[in-house]
Amino acid sequence: MTPATTSGKSNGRPKVGIFGLTGCAGDQLQILNCEDELVRLSQRLEIVDWVMAKSDNDHSSRLDVAFVEGVVATQKDLDTLKEVRARSRVLVAIGTCAVWGGLPAMRNELPREVLAREVYKKDADFLDTVEARPASDFVPFELMLPGCPMERHEFLRLVNSLLVGTRAELPRVPVCWECKSRENLCRVIYFKEVCCGAMTRAGCGARCPSHGVACAGCRGPVEEVSYDANITMFKDRGISWVEIARRMESFSAPVWMKLRLEKEVRK
Ligand code: SF4
Ligand code: SF4
């Protein structure tokens, strides 16, 4: 998106909206945490609708770019998402919840009524929740930026690329690639832990293994996962597929299951 091709511009700046569906608002916080860069961004973008960060919001004008985080877990979420889609030229899913389902989708494993009664007791009736699914299941998105939360440097790069009219590419390699380049001791090979690095998209700098913790797959799957090679690697170290699937379920349950893991577990 170059400024010359944007719609609904104000003073040459593209109009932007930032929206949260059901989630922890961690990706919006990441934008706020951009601090110094945020001032520069506000000079290049006109943020017209961002309920979390400002009070004078315009809820109806056309948007050049809208960022959406979170899952659809209520009818209100779905209505909001459809409205945002209708008024936006470029829609960007930010964070693993919006892209893959993330932590909120874990609850889909259990009946909602049971969970609601357990948590809210007799007040559970006011809930209007539906199955938690990623925003990307409901409307088309032009771009997706996974991560729990998304990485600030990736967000800033994506915004810059939109401003100059190029496309920011996400890493196509797994977390293992970054992990190796940091010369970490592999959590699988040396510690026999269940680490999802080989199947997870890089971009976080192998944050967890670099701090001695196995990757939990929070960025979702990398393209072209070699499941067979991974099965062999874990099996050779006495780690079952059930353990792997359980760990991966936490952040990207729907997609991991939709892919091949469940099939592999049942082999
Ligand atoms: S610790 Fe995890 S991310 Fe690092 S190389 Fe081993 S499997 Fe890959
Ligand atoms: S190492 Fe894995 S769990 Fe940790 S931040 Fe990176 S992708 Fe997420």
PDB file of C-alpha atoms and ligand atoms in Angstrom:
ATOM      1  CA  MET A   1       0.000   0.000   0.000  1.00  0.00           C
ATOM      2  CA  THR A   2       1.588   3.225  -1.054  1.00  0.00           C
ATOM      3  CA  PRO A   3       0.157   6.510   0.206  1.00  0.00           C
ATOM      4  CA  ALA A   4      -0.828   7.319  -3.374  1.00  0.00           C
ATOM      5  CA  THR A   5      -3.091   4.276  -3.586  1.00  0.00           C
ATOM      6  CA  THR A   6      -4.741   4.409  -0.186  1.00  0.00           C
ATOM      7  CA  SER A   7      -8.404   5.271   0.267  1.00  0.00           C
ATOM      8  CA  GLY A   8      -9.920   7.510   2.915  1.00  0.00           C
ATOM      9  CA  LYS A   9      -6.593   9.208   3.664  1.00  0.00           C
ATOM     10  CA  SER A  10      -6.275  12.216   5.895  1.00  0.00           C
ATOM     11  CA  ASN A  11      -3.392  14.632   5.242  1.00  0.00           C
ATOM     12  CA  GLY A  12      -1.728  11.916   3.181  1.00  0.00           C
ATOM     13  CA  ARG A  13      -1.718   9.480   6.079  1.00  0.00           C
ATOM     14  CA  PRO A  14      -3.471   6.116   5.726  1.00  0.00           C
ATOM     15  CA  LYS A  15      -6.396   5.668   8.101  1.00  0.00           C
ATOM     16  CA  VAL A  16      -5.918   2.816  10.535  1.00  0.00           C
ATOM     17  CA  GLY A  17      -8.101   0.961  13.046  1.00  0.00           C
ATOM     18  CA  ILE A  18      -6.996  -1.478  15.735  1.00  0.00           C
ATOM     19  CA  PHE A  19      -9.535  -3.912  17.173  1.00  0.00           C
ATOM     20  CA  GLY A  20      -9.667  -6.638  19.787  1.00  0.00           C
ATOM     21  CA  LEU A  21     -12.043  -9.605  19.827  1.00  0.00           C
ATOM     22  CA  THR A  22     -11.933 -12.143  22.692  1.00  0.00           C
ATOM     23  CA  GLY A  23      -8.371 -12.454  23.933  1.00  0.00           C
ATOM     24  CA  CYS A  24      -5.907 -10.994  26.391  1.00  0.00           C
ATOM     25  CA  ALA A  25      -5.206  -7.787  24.414  1.00  0.00           C
ATOM     26  CA  GLY A  26      -1.524  -8.709  24.431  1.00  0.00           C
ATOM     27  CA  ASP A  27      -1.016  -7.795  20.785  1.00  0.00           C
ATOM     28  CA  GLN A  28      -2.538  -4.351  21.263  1.00  0.00           C
ATOM     29  CA  LEU A  29      -0.235  -3.951  24.252  1.00  0.00           C
ATOM     30  CA  GLN A  30       2.688  -4.845  22.017  1.00  0.00           C
ATOM     31  CA  ILE A  31       1.719  -1.924  19.768  1.00  0.00           C
ATOM     32  CA  LEU A  32       1.540   0.392  22.787  1.00  0.00           C
ATOM     33  CA  ASN A  33       4.905  -0.964  23.886  1.00  0.00           C
ATOM     34  CA  CYS A  34       6.449   0.250  20.648  1.00  0.00           C
ATOM     35  CA  GLU A  35       6.922   3.515  22.601  1.00  0.00           C
ATOM     36  CA  ASP A  36       9.440   5.609  20.588  1.00  0.00           C
ATOM     37  CA  GLU A  37       8.367   4.030  17.324  1.00  0.00           C
ATOM     38  CA  LEU A  38       4.717   4.717  18.204  1.00  0.00           C
ATOM     39  CA  VAL A  39       5.308   8.461  17.947  1.00  0.00           C
ATOM     40  CA  ARG A  40       6.845   8.007  14.519  1.00  0.00           C
ATOM     41  CA  LEU A  41       4.020   5.693  13.514  1.00  0.00           C
ATOM     42  CA  SER A  42       1.393   8.221  14.548  1.00  0.00           C
ATOM     43  CA  GLN A  43       3.084  10.755  12.280  1.00  0.00           C
ATOM     44  CA  ARG A  44       2.848   8.386   9.330  1.00  0.00           C
ATOM     45  CA  LEU A  45      -0.554   6.815  10.086  1.00  0.00           C
ATOM     46  CA  GLU A  46      -3.800   8.306  11.259  1.00  0.00           C
ATOM     47  CA  ILE A  47      -5.131   5.946  13.922  1.00  0.00           C
ATOM     48  CA  VAL A  48      -8.830   6.771  13.828  1.00  0.00           C
ATOM     49  CA  ASP A  49     -10.327   3.854  15.769  1.00  0.00           C
ATOM     50  CA  TRP A  50      -8.553   2.212  18.700  1.00  0.00           C
ATOM     51  CA  VAL A  51     -10.791   1.858  21.746  1.00  0.00           C
ATOM     52  CA  MET A  52      -8.033   0.475  23.921  1.00  0.00           C
ATOM     53  CA  ALA A  53      -5.769   3.490  23.461  1.00  0.00           C
ATOM     54  CA  LYS A  54      -7.864   6.576  22.738  1.00  0.00           C
ATOM     55  CA  SER A  55     -11.255   8.061  23.550  1.00  0.00           C
ATOM     56  CA  ASP A  56     -12.108  10.073  20.408  1.00  0.00           C
ATOM     57  CA  ASN A  57     -12.805   7.216  18.052  1.00  0.00           C
ATOM     58  CA  ASP A  58     -14.470   7.219  14.664  1.00  0.00           C
ATOM     59  CA  HIS A  59     -16.345   3.916  14.382  1.00  0.00           C
ATOM     60  CA  SER A  60     -17.666   4.267  10.859  1.00  0.00           C
ATOM     61  CA  SER A  61     -15.179   5.759   8.392  1.00  0.00           C
ATOM     62  CA  ARG A  62     -13.401   3.672   5.758  1.00  0.00           C
ATOM     63  CA  LEU A  63     -10.053   2.296   6.849  1.00  0.00           C
ATOM     64  CA  ASP A  64      -6.966   1.720   4.760  1.00  0.00           C
ATOM     65  CA  VAL A  65      -5.686  -0.858   7.217  1.00  0.00           C
ATOM     66  CA  ALA A  66      -7.308  -2.613  10.174  1.00  0.00           C
ATOM     67  CA  PHE A  67      -5.506  -4.819  12.660  1.00  0.00           C
ATOM     68  CA  VAL A  68      -7.577  -7.431  14.492  1.00  0.00           C
ATOM     69  CA  GLU A  69      -6.526  -9.583  17.419  1.00  0.00           C
ATOM     70  CA  GLY A  70      -8.350 -12.370  19.236  1.00  0.00           C
ATOM     71  CA  VAL A  71     -10.742 -15.211  18.571  1.00  0.00           C
ATOM     72  CA  VAL A  72     -14.403 -15.197  17.748  1.00  0.00           C
ATOM     73  CA  ALA A  73     -15.976 -16.515  20.951  1.00  0.00           C
ATOM     74  CA  THR A  74     -19.281 -14.611  20.986  1.00  0.00           C
ATOM     75  CA  GLN A  75     -21.821 -13.384  18.461  1.00  0.00           C
ATOM     76  CA  LYS A  76     -20.662  -9.829  19.254  1.00  0.00           C
ATOM     77  CA  ASP A  77     -17.117 -10.782  18.208  1.00  0.00           C
ATOM     78  CA  LEU A  78     -18.435 -12.024  14.892  1.00  0.00           C
ATOM     79  CA  ASP A  79     -20.518  -8.886  14.292  1.00  0.00           C
ATOM     80  CA  THR A  80     -17.522  -6.672  15.082  1.00  0.00           C
ATOM     81  CA  LEU A  81     -15.244  -8.687  12.803  1.00  0.00           C
ATOM     82  CA  LYS A  82     -17.666  -8.485   9.886  1.00  0.00           C
ATOM     83  CA  GLU A  83     -18.106  -4.726  10.373  1.00  0.00           C
ATOM     84  CA  VAL A  84     -14.346  -4.185  10.450  1.00  0.00           C
ATOM     85  CA  ARG A  85     -13.885  -6.333   7.337  1.00  0.00           C
ATOM     86  CA  ALA A  86     -16.543  -4.351   5.484  1.00  0.00           C
ATOM     87  CA  ARG A  87     -14.897  -0.987   6.187  1.00  0.00           C
ATOM     88  CA  SER A  88     -11.254  -2.019   5.636  1.00  0.00           C
ATOM     89  CA  ARG A  89      -9.167  -2.267   2.514  1.00  0.00           C
ATOM     90  CA  VAL A  90      -6.372  -4.300   4.115  1.00  0.00           C
ATOM     91  CA  LEU A  91      -7.184  -6.517   7.085  1.00  0.00           C
ATOM     92  CA  VAL A  92      -4.330  -7.882   9.181  1.00  0.00           C
ATOM     93  CA  ALA A  93      -4.716 -10.638  11.794  1.00  0.00           C
ATOM     94  CA  ILE A  94      -2.345  -9.969  14.692  1.00  0.00           C
ATOM     95  CA  GLY A  95      -1.409 -12.632  17.198  1.00  0.00           C
ATOM     96  CA  THR A  96      -1.816 -16.380  17.350  1.00  0.00           C
ATOM     97  CA  CYS A  97      -5.425 -16.204  18.601  1.00  0.00           C
ATOM     98  CA  ALA A  98      -6.569 -14.369  15.466  1.00  0.00           C
ATOM     99  CA  VAL A  99      -4.458 -16.528  13.170  1.00  0.00           C
ATOM    100  CA  TRP A 100      -4.692 -20.024  14.695  1.00  0.00           C
ATOM    101  CA  GLY A 101      -7.035 -19.953  17.693  1.00  0.00           C
ATOM    102  CA  GLY A 102      -4.394 -19.747  20.408  1.00  0.00           C
ATOM    103  CA  LEU A 103      -5.067 -20.363  24.073  1.00  0.00           C
ATOM    104  CA  PRO A 104      -8.824 -19.542  24.013  1.00  0.00           C
ATOM    105  CA  ALA A 105      -9.396 -22.414  21.579  1.00  0.00           C
ATOM    106  CA  MET A 106      -8.099 -24.882  24.170  1.00  0.00           C
ATOM    107  CA  ARG A 107     -11.479 -24.725  25.840  1.00  0.00           C
ATOM    108  CA  ASN A 108     -13.132 -26.297  22.797  1.00  0.00           C
ATOM    109  CA  GLU A 109     -11.959 -29.654  24.105  1.00  0.00           C
ATOM    110  CA  LEU A 110     -14.612 -29.487  26.841  1.00  0.00           C
ATOM    111  CA  PRO A 111     -18.350 -28.694  26.622  1.00  0.00           C
ATOM    112  CA  ARG A 112     -18.880 -24.948  27.086  1.00  0.00           C
ATOM    113  CA  GLU A 113     -21.768 -25.504  29.513  1.00  0.00           C
ATOM    114  CA  VAL A 114     -19.526 -27.509  31.820  1.00  0.00           C
ATOM    115  CA  LEU A 115     -16.780 -24.862  31.755  1.00  0.00           C
ATOM    116  CA  ALA A 116     -19.244 -21.999  32.236  1.00  0.00           C
ATOM    117  CA  ARG A 117     -20.831 -23.611  35.298  1.00  0.00           C
ATOM    118  CA  GLU A 118     -17.429 -24.473  36.737  1.00  0.00           C
ATOM    119  CA  VAL A 119     -16.154 -20.895  36.413  1.00  0.00           C
ATOM    120  CA  TYR A 120     -19.272 -18.733  36.839  1.00  0.00           C
ATOM    121  CA  LYS A 121     -21.454 -21.079  38.934  1.00  0.00           C
ATOM    122  CA  LYS A 122     -25.039 -19.854  39.044  1.00  0.00           C
ATOM    123  CA  ASP A 123     -24.204 -16.711  37.040  1.00  0.00           C
ATOM    124  CA  ALA A 124     -23.282 -18.741  33.955  1.00  0.00           C
ATOM    125  CA  ASP A 125     -26.583 -17.987  32.197  1.00  0.00           C
ATOM    126  CA  PHE A 126     -25.520 -14.509  31.107  1.00  0.00           C
ATOM    127  CA  LEU A 127     -22.800 -15.958  28.845  1.00  0.00           C
ATOM    128  CA  ASP A 128     -23.464 -15.952  25.111  1.00  0.00           C
ATOM    129  CA  THR A 129     -20.288 -17.736  24.073  1.00  0.00           C
ATOM    130  CA  VAL A 130     -19.849 -19.966  21.062  1.00  0.00           C
ATOM    131  CA  GLU A 131     -16.985 -22.289  20.142  1.00  0.00           C
ATOM    132  CA  ALA A 132     -13.743 -20.239  20.167  1.00  0.00           C
ATOM    133  CA  ARG A 133     -12.296 -20.058  16.665  1.00  0.00           C
ATOM    134  CA  PRO A 134      -9.630 -17.882  15.034  1.00  0.00           C
ATOM    135  CA  ALA A 135     -10.834 -14.707  13.345  1.00  0.00           C
ATOM    136  CA  SER A 136      -9.190 -15.998  10.159  1.00  0.00           C
ATOM    137  CA  ASP A 137     -11.845 -18.761   9.993  1.00  0.00           C
ATOM    138  CA  PHE A 138     -14.623 -16.226   9.382  1.00  0.00           C
ATOM    139  CA  VAL A 139     -13.440 -13.522   6.995  1.00  0.00           C
ATOM    140  CA  PRO A 140     -10.559 -13.207   4.527  1.00  0.00           C
ATOM    141  CA  PHE A 141      -7.419 -11.465   5.782  1.00  0.00           C
ATOM    142  CA  GLU A 142      -4.810  -9.932   3.500  1.00  0.00           C
ATOM    143  CA  LEU A 143      -2.005 -10.499   6.014  1.00  0.00           C
ATOM    144  CA  MET A 144      -1.398 -12.541   9.160  1.00  0.00           C
ATOM    145  CA  LEU A 145       1.124 -11.985  11.914  1.00  0.00           C
ATOM    146  CA  PRO A 146       1.189 -14.843  14.442  1.00  0.00           C
ATOM    147  CA  GLY A 147       2.891 -14.870  17.841  1.00  0.00           C
ATOM    148  CA  CYS A 148       1.703 -14.931  21.436  1.00  0.00           C
ATOM    149  CA  PRO A 149       2.003 -12.044  21.496  1.00  0.00           C
ATOM    150  CA  MET A 150       3.210 -10.959  18.054  1.00  0.00           C
ATOM    151  CA  GLU A 151       6.796  -9.728  17.912  1.00  0.00           C
ATOM    152  CA  ARG A 152       7.122  -5.948  17.911  1.00  0.00           C
ATOM    153  CA  HIS A 153       9.873  -5.938  15.271  1.00  0.00           C
ATOM    154  CA  GLU A 154       7.672  -8.001  12.952  1.00  0.00           C
ATOM    155  CA  PHE A 155       4.742  -5.629  13.479  1.00  0.00           C
ATOM    156  CA  LEU A 156       6.857  -2.561  12.735  1.00  0.00           C
ATOM    157  CA  ARG A 157       8.330  -4.209   9.664  1.00  0.00           C
ATOM    158  CA  LEU A 158       4.845  -5.088   8.426  1.00  0.00           C
ATOM    159  CA  VAL A 159       3.605  -1.514   8.913  1.00  0.00           C
ATOM    160  CA  ASN A 160       6.655  -0.134   7.111  1.00  0.00           C
ATOM    161  CA  SER A 161       6.143  -2.537   4.241  1.00  0.00           C
ATOM    162  CA  LEU A 162       2.498  -1.463   3.950  1.00  0.00           C
ATOM    163  CA  LEU A 163       3.578   2.176   3.842  1.00  0.00           C
ATOM    164  CA  VAL A 164       6.084   1.638   1.052  1.00  0.00           C
ATOM    165  CA  GLY A 165       3.917  -0.797  -0.873  1.00  0.00           C
ATOM    166  CA  THR A 166       5.884  -4.008  -0.391  1.00  0.00           C
ATOM    167  CA  ARG A 167       4.958  -7.245   1.360  1.00  0.00           C
ATOM    168  CA  ALA A 168       6.624  -8.236   4.623  1.00  0.00           C
ATOM    169  CA  GLU A 169       7.418 -11.940   4.524  1.00  0.00           C
ATOM    170  CA  LEU A 170       7.363 -14.070   7.647  1.00  0.00           C
ATOM    171  CA  PRO A 171      10.236 -16.497   8.261  1.00  0.00           C
ATOM    172  CA  ARG A 172       9.758 -19.767   6.407  1.00  0.00           C
ATOM    173  CA  VAL A 173      12.109 -21.696   8.661  1.00  0.00           C
ATOM    174  CA  PRO A 174      11.330 -23.376  12.007  1.00  0.00           C
ATOM    175  CA  VAL A 175      12.349 -22.167  15.466  1.00  0.00           C
ATOM    176  CA  CYS A 176      15.098 -24.850  15.439  1.00  0.00           C
ATOM    177  CA  TRP A 177      16.906 -22.797  12.800  1.00  0.00           C
ATOM    178  CA  GLU A 178      17.149 -19.789  15.128  1.00  0.00           C
ATOM    179  CA  CYS A 179      17.876 -22.072  18.069  1.00  0.00           C
ATOM    180  CA  LYS A 180      20.847 -23.667  16.292  1.00  0.00           C
ATOM    181  CA  SER A 181      22.192 -20.293  15.241  1.00  0.00           C
ATOM    182  CA  ARG A 182      22.251 -19.335  18.927  1.00  0.00           C
ATOM    183  CA  GLU A 183      24.185 -22.496  19.729  1.00  0.00           C
ATOM    184  CA  ASN A 184      21.655 -23.665  22.328  1.00  0.00           C
ATOM    185  CA  LEU A 185      21.785 -27.230  23.561  1.00  0.00           C
ATOM    186  CA  CYS A 186      18.781 -28.941  21.972  1.00  0.00           C
ATOM    187  CA  ARG A 187      16.014 -29.631  24.523  1.00  0.00           C
ATOM    188  CA  VAL A 188      15.048 -32.828  22.677  1.00  0.00           C
ATOM    189  CA  ILE A 189      18.471 -34.296  22.050  1.00  0.00           C
ATOM    190  CA  TYR A 190      20.183 -33.350  25.321  1.00  0.00           C
ATOM    191  CA  PHE A 191      17.269 -33.186  27.757  1.00  0.00           C
ATOM    192  CA  LYS A 192      14.697 -35.508  26.138  1.00  0.00           C
ATOM    193  CA  GLU A 193      12.029 -32.805  26.452  1.00  0.00           C
ATOM    194  CA  VAL A 194       9.056 -32.280  24.174  1.00  0.00           C
ATOM    195  CA  CYS A 195      10.074 -29.209  22.167  1.00  0.00           C
ATOM    196  CA  CYS A 196       7.863 -27.940  19.328  1.00  0.00           C
ATOM    197  CA  GLY A 197      10.651 -25.914  17.681  1.00  0.00           C
ATOM    198  CA  ALA A 198      10.971 -28.116  14.628  1.00  0.00           C
ATOM    199  CA  MET A 199       7.327 -27.583  13.677  1.00  0.00           C
ATOM    200  CA  THR A 200       6.910 -23.962  14.720  1.00  0.00           C
ATOM    201  CA  ARG A 201       7.478 -20.849  12.613  1.00  0.00           C
ATOM    202  CA  ALA A 202      10.630 -18.936  13.520  1.00  0.00           C
ATOM    203  CA  GLY A 203      10.662 -15.214  14.290  1.00  0.00           C
ATOM    204  CA  CYS A 204      10.921 -15.126  18.072  1.00  0.00           C
ATOM    205  CA  GLY A 205      14.679 -15.708  18.084  1.00  0.00           C
ATOM    206  CA  ALA A 206      14.125 -19.114  19.766  1.00  0.00           C
ATOM    207  CA  ARG A 207      13.229 -17.231  22.923  1.00  0.00           C
ATOM    208  CA  CYS A 208      12.230 -20.199  25.079  1.00  0.00           C
ATOM    209  CA  PRO A 209      15.026 -22.673  24.325  1.00  0.00           C
ATOM    210  CA  SER A 210      17.476 -19.785  24.693  1.00  0.00           C
ATOM    211  CA  HIS A 211      16.237 -19.541  28.305  1.00  0.00           C
ATOM    212  CA  GLY A 212      16.356 -23.285  28.889  1.00  0.00           C
ATOM    213  CA  VAL A 213      12.668 -23.959  28.225  1.00  0.00           C
ATOM    214  CA  ALA A 214      11.279 -26.130  25.422  1.00  0.00           C
ATOM    215  CA  CYS A 215       9.283 -24.331  22.708  1.00  0.00           C
ATOM    216  CA  ALA A 216       5.512 -24.605  23.204  1.00  0.00           C
ATOM    217  CA  GLY A 217       4.711 -23.736  19.584  1.00  0.00           C
ATOM    218  CA  CYS A 218       3.128 -20.358  20.304  1.00  0.00           C
ATOM    219  CA  ARG A 219       3.767 -18.994  16.803  1.00  0.00           C
ATOM    220  CA  GLY A 220       1.882 -21.810  15.093  1.00  0.00           C
ATOM    221  CA  PRO A 221       3.118 -24.163  12.406  1.00  0.00           C
ATOM    222  CA  VAL A 222       5.817 -23.403   9.886  1.00  0.00           C
ATOM    223  CA  GLU A 223       4.997 -24.242   6.269  1.00  0.00           C
ATOM    224  CA  GLU A 224       5.963 -27.651   4.982  1.00  0.00           C
ATOM    225  CA  VAL A 225       6.471 -29.335   8.335  1.00  0.00           C
ATOM    226  CA  SER A 226       8.352 -32.601   8.025  1.00  0.00           C
ATOM    227  CA  TYR A 227       6.129 -34.681  10.274  1.00  0.00           C
ATOM    228  CA  ASP A 228       7.786 -37.958   9.407  1.00  0.00           C
ATOM    229  CA  ALA A 229      11.245 -36.710  10.362  1.00  0.00           C
ATOM    230  CA  ASN A 230       9.859 -35.284  13.580  1.00  0.00           C
ATOM    231  CA  ILE A 231       8.063 -38.474  14.482  1.00  0.00           C
ATOM    232  CA  THR A 232      11.311 -40.379  14.090  1.00  0.00           C
ATOM    233  CA  MET A 233      13.317 -37.816  16.060  1.00  0.00           C
ATOM    234  CA  PHE A 234      10.944 -37.951  19.041  1.00  0.00           C
ATOM    235  CA  LYS A 235      10.411 -41.703  18.857  1.00  0.00           C
ATOM    236  CA  ASP A 236      14.166 -42.321  18.905  1.00  0.00           C
ATOM    237  CA  ARG A 237      14.289 -40.437  22.193  1.00  0.00           C
ATOM    238  CA  GLY A 238      11.432 -42.297  23.792  1.00  0.00           C
ATOM    239  CA  ILE A 239       8.920 -39.432  23.440  1.00  0.00           C
ATOM    240  CA  SER A 240       5.423 -40.427  22.330  1.00  0.00           C
ATOM    241  CA  TRP A 241       3.263 -38.540  19.864  1.00  0.00           C
ATOM    242  CA  VAL A 242       0.617 -38.125  22.513  1.00  0.00           C
ATOM    243  CA  GLU A 243       3.044 -36.010  24.539  1.00  0.00           C
ATOM    244  CA  ILE A 244       3.955 -33.940  21.490  1.00  0.00           C
ATOM    245  CA  ALA A 245       0.354 -33.397  20.478  1.00  0.00           C
ATOM    246  CA  ARG A 246      -0.591 -32.387  24.026  1.00  0.00           C
ATOM    247  CA  ARG A 247       2.108 -29.713  24.125  1.00  0.00           C
ATOM    248  CA  MET A 248       1.231 -28.379  20.720  1.00  0.00           C
ATOM    249  CA  GLU A 249      -2.451 -28.230  21.519  1.00  0.00           C
ATOM    250  CA  SER A 250      -1.942 -25.408  23.986  1.00  0.00           C
ATOM    251  CA  PHE A 251      -1.436 -22.609  21.458  1.00  0.00           C
ATOM    252  CA  SER A 252      -2.698 -23.827  18.131  1.00  0.00           C
ATOM    253  CA  ALA A 253      -5.022 -26.662  19.038  1.00  0.00           C
ATOM    254  CA  PRO A 254      -7.382 -26.391  16.083  1.00  0.00           C
ATOM    255  CA  VAL A 255      -4.762 -26.135  13.429  1.00  0.00           C
ATOM    256  CA  TRP A 256      -2.354 -28.688  14.783  1.00  0.00           C
ATOM    257  CA  MET A 257      -5.190 -31.127  15.068  1.00  0.00           C
ATOM    258  CA  LYS A 258      -6.526 -30.193  11.642  1.00  0.00           C
ATOM    259  CA  LEU A 259      -3.121 -30.952  10.212  1.00  0.00           C
ATOM    260  CA  ARG A 260      -1.578 -34.332  10.729  1.00  0.00           C
ATOM    261  CA  LEU A 261      -0.834 -34.704  14.404  1.00  0.00           C
ATOM    262  CA  GLU A 262      -4.040 -36.397  15.411  1.00  0.00           C
ATOM    263  CA  LYS A 263      -3.658 -38.867  12.580  1.00  0.00           C
ATOM    264  CA  GLU A 264      -0.089 -39.573  13.654  1.00  0.00           C
ATOM    265  CA  VAL A 265      -1.083 -40.072  17.281  1.00  0.00           C
ATOM    266  CA  ARG A 266      -3.597 -42.681  16.253  1.00  0.00           C
ATOM    267  CA  LYS A 267      -1.248 -44.596  13.986  1.00  0.00           C
TER     268      LYS A 267
HETATM  269  S1  SF4 B   1      15.725 -27.069  21.614  1.00  0.00           S
HETATM  270 FE1  SF4 B   1      13.831 -27.145  20.442  1.00  0.00          FE
HETATM  271  S2  SF4 B   1      13.993 -25.399  19.072  1.00  0.00           S
HETATM  272 FE2  SF4 B   1      16.065 -25.830  19.811  1.00  0.00          FE
HETATM  273  S3  SF4 B   1      16.941 -27.207  18.279  1.00  0.00           S
HETATM  274 FE3  SF4 B   1      16.043 -28.482  19.891  1.00  0.00          FE
HETATM  275  S4  SF4 B   1      14.000 -28.968  19.117  1.00  0.00           S
HETATM  276 FE4  SF4 B   1      14.733 -27.208  17.953  1.00  0.00          FE
HETATM  277  S1  SF4 B   2      10.317 -20.515  21.418  1.00  0.00           S
HETATM  278 FE1  SF4 B   2       8.320 -21.335  20.814  1.00  0.00          FE
HETATM  279  S2  SF4 B   2       6.949 -20.968  22.567  1.00  0.00           S
HETATM  280 FE2  SF4 B   2       8.792 -19.692  22.840  1.00  0.00          FE
HETATM  281  S3  SF4 B   2       8.260 -17.700  21.932  1.00  0.00           S
HETATM  282 FE3  SF4 B   2       9.252 -18.904  20.313  1.00  0.00          FE
HETATM  283  S4  SF4 B   2       7.584 -19.957  19.218  1.00  0.00           S
HETATM  284 FE4  SF4 B   2       6.773 -19.224  21.178  1.00  0.00          FE
END
